[in-house]
C-alpha positions in Angstrom: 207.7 -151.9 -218.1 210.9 -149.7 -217.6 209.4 -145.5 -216.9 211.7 -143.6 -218.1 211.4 -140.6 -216.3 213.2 -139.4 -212.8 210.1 -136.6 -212.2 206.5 -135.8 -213.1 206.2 -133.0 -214.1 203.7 -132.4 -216.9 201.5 -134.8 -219.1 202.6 -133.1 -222.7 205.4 -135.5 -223.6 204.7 -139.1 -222.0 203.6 -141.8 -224.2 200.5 -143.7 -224.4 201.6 -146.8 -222.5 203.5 -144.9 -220.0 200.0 -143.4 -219.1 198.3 -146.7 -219.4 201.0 -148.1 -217.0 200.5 -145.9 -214.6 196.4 -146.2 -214.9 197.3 -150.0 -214.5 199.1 -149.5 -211.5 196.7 -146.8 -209.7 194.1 -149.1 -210.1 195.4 -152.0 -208.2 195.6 -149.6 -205.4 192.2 -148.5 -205.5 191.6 -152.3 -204.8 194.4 -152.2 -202.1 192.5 -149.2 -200.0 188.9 -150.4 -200.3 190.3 -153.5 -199.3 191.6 -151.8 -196.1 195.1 -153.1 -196.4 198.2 -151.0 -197.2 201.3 -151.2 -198.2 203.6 -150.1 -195.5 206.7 -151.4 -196.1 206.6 -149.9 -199.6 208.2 -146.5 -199.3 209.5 -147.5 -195.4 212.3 -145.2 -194.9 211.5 -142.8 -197.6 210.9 -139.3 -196.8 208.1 -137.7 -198.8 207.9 -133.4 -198.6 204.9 -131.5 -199.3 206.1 -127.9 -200.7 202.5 -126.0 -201.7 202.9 -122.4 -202.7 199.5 -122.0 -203.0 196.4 -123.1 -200.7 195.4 -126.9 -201.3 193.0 -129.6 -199.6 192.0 -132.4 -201.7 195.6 -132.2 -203.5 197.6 -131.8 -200.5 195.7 -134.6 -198.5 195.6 -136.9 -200.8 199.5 -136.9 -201.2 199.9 -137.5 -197.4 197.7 -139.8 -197.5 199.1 -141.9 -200.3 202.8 -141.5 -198.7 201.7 -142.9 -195.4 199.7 -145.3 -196.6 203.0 -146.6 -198.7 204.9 -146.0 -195.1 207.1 -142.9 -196.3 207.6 -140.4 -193.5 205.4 -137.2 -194.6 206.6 -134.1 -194.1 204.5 -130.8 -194.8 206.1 -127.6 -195.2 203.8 -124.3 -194.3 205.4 -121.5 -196.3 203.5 -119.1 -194.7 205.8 -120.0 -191.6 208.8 -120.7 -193.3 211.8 -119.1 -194.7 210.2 -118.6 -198.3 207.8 -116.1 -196.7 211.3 -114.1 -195.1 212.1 -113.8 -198.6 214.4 -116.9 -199.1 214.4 -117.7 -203.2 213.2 -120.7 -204.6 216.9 -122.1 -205.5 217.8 -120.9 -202.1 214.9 -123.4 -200.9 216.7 -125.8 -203.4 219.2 -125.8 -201.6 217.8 -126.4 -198.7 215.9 -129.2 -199.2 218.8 -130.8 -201.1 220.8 -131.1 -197.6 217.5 -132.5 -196.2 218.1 -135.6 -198.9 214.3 -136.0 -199.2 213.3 -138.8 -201.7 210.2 -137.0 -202.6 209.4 -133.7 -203.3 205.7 -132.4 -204.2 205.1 -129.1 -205.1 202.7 -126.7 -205.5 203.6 -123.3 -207.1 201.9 -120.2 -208.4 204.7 -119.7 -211.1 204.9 -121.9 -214.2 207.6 -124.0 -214.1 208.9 -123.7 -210.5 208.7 -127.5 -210.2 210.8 -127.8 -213.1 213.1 -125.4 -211.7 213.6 -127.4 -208.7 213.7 -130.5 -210.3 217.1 -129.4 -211.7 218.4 -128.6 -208.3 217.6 -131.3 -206.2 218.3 -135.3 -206.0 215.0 -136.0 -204.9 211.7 -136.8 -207.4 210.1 -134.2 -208.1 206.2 -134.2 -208.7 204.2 -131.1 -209.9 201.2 -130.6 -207.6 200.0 -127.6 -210.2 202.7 -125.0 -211.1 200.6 -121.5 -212.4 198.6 -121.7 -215.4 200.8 -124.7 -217.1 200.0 -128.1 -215.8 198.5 -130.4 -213.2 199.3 -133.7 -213.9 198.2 -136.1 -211.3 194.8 -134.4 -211.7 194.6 -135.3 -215.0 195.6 -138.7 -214.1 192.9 -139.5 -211.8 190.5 -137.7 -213.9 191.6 -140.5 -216.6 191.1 -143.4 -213.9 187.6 -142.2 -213.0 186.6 -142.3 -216.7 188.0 -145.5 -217.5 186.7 -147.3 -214.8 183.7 -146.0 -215.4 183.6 -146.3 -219.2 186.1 -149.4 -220.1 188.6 -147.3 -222.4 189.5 -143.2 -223.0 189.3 -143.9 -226.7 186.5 -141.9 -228.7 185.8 -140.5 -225.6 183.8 -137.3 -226.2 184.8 -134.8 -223.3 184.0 -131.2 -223.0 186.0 -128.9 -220.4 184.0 -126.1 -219.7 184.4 -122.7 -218.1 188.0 -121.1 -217.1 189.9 -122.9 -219.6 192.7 -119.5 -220.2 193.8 -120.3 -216.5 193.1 -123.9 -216.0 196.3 -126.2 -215.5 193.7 -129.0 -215.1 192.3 -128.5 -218.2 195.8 -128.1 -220.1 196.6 -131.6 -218.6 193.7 -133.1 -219.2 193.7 -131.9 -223.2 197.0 -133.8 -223.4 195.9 -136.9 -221.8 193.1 -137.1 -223.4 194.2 -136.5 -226.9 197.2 -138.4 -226.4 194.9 -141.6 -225.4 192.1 -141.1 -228.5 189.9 -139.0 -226.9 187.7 -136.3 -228.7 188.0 -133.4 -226.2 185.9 -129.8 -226.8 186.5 -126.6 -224.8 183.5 -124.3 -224.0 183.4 -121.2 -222.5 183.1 -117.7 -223.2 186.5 -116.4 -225.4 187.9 -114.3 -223.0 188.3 -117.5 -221.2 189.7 -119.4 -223.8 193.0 -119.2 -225.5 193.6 -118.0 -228.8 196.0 -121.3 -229.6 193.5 -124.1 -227.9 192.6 -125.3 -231.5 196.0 -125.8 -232.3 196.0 -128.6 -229.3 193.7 -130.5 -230.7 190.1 -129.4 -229.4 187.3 -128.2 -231.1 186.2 -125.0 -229.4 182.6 -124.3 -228.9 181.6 -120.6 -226.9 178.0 -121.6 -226.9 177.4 -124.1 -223.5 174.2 -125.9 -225.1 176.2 -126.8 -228.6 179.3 -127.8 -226.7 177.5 -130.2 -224.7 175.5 -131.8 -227.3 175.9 -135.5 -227.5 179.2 -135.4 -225.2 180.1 -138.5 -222.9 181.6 -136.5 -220.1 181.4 -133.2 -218.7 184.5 -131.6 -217.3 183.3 -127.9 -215.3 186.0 -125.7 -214.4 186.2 -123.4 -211.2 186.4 -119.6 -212.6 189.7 -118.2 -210.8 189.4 -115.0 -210.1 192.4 -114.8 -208.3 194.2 -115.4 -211.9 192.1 -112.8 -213.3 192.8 -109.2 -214.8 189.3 -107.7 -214.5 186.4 -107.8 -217.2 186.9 -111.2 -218.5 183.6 -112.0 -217.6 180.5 -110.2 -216.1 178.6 -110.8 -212.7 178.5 -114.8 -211.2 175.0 -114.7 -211.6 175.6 -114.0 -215.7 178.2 -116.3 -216.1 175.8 -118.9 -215.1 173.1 -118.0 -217.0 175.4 -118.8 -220.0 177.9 -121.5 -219.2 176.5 -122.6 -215.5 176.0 -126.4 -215.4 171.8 -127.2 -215.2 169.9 -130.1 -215.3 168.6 -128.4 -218.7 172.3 -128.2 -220.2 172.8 -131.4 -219.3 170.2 -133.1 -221.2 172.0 -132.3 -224.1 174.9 -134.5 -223.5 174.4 -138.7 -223.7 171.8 -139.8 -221.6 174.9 -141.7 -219.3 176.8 -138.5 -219.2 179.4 -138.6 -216.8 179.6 -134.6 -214.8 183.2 -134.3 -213.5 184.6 -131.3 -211.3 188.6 -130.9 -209.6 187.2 -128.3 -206.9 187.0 -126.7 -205.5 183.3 -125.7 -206.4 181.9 -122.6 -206.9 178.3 -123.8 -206.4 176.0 -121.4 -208.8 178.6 -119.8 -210.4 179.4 -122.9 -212.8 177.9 -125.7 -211.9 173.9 -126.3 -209.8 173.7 -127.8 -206.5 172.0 -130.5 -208.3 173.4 -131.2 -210.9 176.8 -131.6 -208.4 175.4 -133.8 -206.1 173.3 -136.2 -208.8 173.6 -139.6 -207.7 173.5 -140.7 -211.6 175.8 -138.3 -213.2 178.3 -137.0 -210.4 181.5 -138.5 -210.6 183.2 -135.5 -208.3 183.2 -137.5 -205.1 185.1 -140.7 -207.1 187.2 -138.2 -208.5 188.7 -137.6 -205.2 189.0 -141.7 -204.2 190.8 -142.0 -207.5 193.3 -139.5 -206.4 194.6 -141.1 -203.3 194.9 -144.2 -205.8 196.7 -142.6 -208.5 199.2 -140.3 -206.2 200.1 -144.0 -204.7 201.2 -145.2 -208.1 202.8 -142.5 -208.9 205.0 -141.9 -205.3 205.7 -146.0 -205.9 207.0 -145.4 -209.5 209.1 -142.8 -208.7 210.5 -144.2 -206.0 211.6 -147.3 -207.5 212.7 -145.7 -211.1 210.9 -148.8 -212.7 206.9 -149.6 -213.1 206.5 -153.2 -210.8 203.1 -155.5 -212.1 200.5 -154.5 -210.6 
């Protein structure tokens, strides 16, 4: 199958068997790594460039990883010690990475639609690693992959995201997938953490934790960021999880097989227990992270090739 697209840089907008292509295609390369094998010669020659704005671990590493395990020559760039923190501009930057001819840029911003911005000014493909409050794509991708696996299809899927949804670009990207692929997705959370227009994308929206996770096949829990906050939107940690916290008692509610699901980092007793995180039966937060390795492979491969090869 032909993918149409030069960059990725949001979910909202691709097409049900673009996203199944690309599931396909991440999932033969969860075979690949637990095989031990790689594919080396893949992206040999390529030059992959980690921009992050913002702080990053599991995201950051996981798109080394997948470039070097596809044989591209990785390239991290600290801002904190480079030019963009001397006050150099973002097309500036642009510009500079254009005479670099990289053939992949990632990048991590804390401005909505910087990626997109720089995927008008450069020659390289661009991939959003999280841009502000707007999207996080690959995230949502994985998150997709660990449910399927897990679950056969994303159709009828009930899913509830749950916490920070106003400031979650995980949870905007996983609303579009999700819908977009038949799922049934809820948001729950207090409503000064939940837009006014999330109805209008398809969700139910529930500000009651026990109701929202009634009958529900997976729970999605959100870390609250505070850093995106103005303040009063919520009251003390230890409040916040009295009322939308993640317990063993709240989860009872949901299908007996219920599938918990977190992109981290945690806040441990602020939204989700200790136990319920680490259950052997439920937590799928440790597979989240295998998946992405898997999925940032596919995706580095696509866009590096222009086309979708059969996995």
């Amino acid at each position: 199958m032909h993918y149409p697209h030069r960059h990725l840089l949001k979910i909202e907008g691709l097409y049900p068997p673009e996203i199944t292509a690309l599931l396909d295609l991440a999932e033969s390369y969860v075979l690949l790594n637990r095989s031990g094998k790689t594919q080396r010669d893949l992206l040999r020659g390529r030059t992959l460039i980690n921009l992050f704005y913002e702080d990053s671990t599991r995201t950051r590493t996981s798109f080394e990883l997948a470039g070097k395990r596809l044989g591209a020559d990785v390239i991290n760039m600290s801002v904190s010690t480079s030019s963009v923190n001397k006050g150099e501009t973002l097309l500036d930057t642009a510009s500079t990475l254009n005479a670099m001819r990289c053939d992949l840029l990632v990048v991590r911003h804390d401005q909505s639609g910087a990626p997109n911005l720089l995927a008008q000014k450069v020659s390289s493909a661009v991939i959003n690693a999280g841009d502000g409050t707007h999207e996080h794509p690959t995230q949502a991708l994985l998150d997709a992959l660990t449910l399927r696996r897990r679950r056969g299809t994303l159709e009828g899927l009930q899913v509830a995201i749950c916490g920070d949804v106003l400031h979650s670009r995980v949870a905007r990207s996983n609303i579009h997938l999700l819908t977009t692929m038949g799922g049934r997705v809820r948001v729950v959370g207090p409503p000064t953490l939940i837009h006014a227009e999330a109805a209008d994308l398809g969700v139910e929206v529930f500000h009651d934790m026990d109701a929202g996770l009634q009958g529900v096949d997976a729970v999605m829990m959100l870390r609250l960021q505070k850093e995106r906050m103005s303040r009063g939107l919520v009251p003390s940690a230890r409040e916040y999880f009295r009322f939308f916290g993640l317990d063993a008692a709240r989860l009872s509610r949901a299908k007996p097989d219920v599938l918990v699901m977190h992109p981290g980092p945690m806040n441990r007793g602020v939204e989700i227990d200790s136990a319920v995180a680490d259950d052997p039966v439920h937590s799928v937060i440790g597979e989240q992270v295998e998946m992405g390795v898997a999925v940032r492979m596919a995706v580095l491969d696509v866009l590096s090739r222009g086309s979708l090869r059969n996995a």
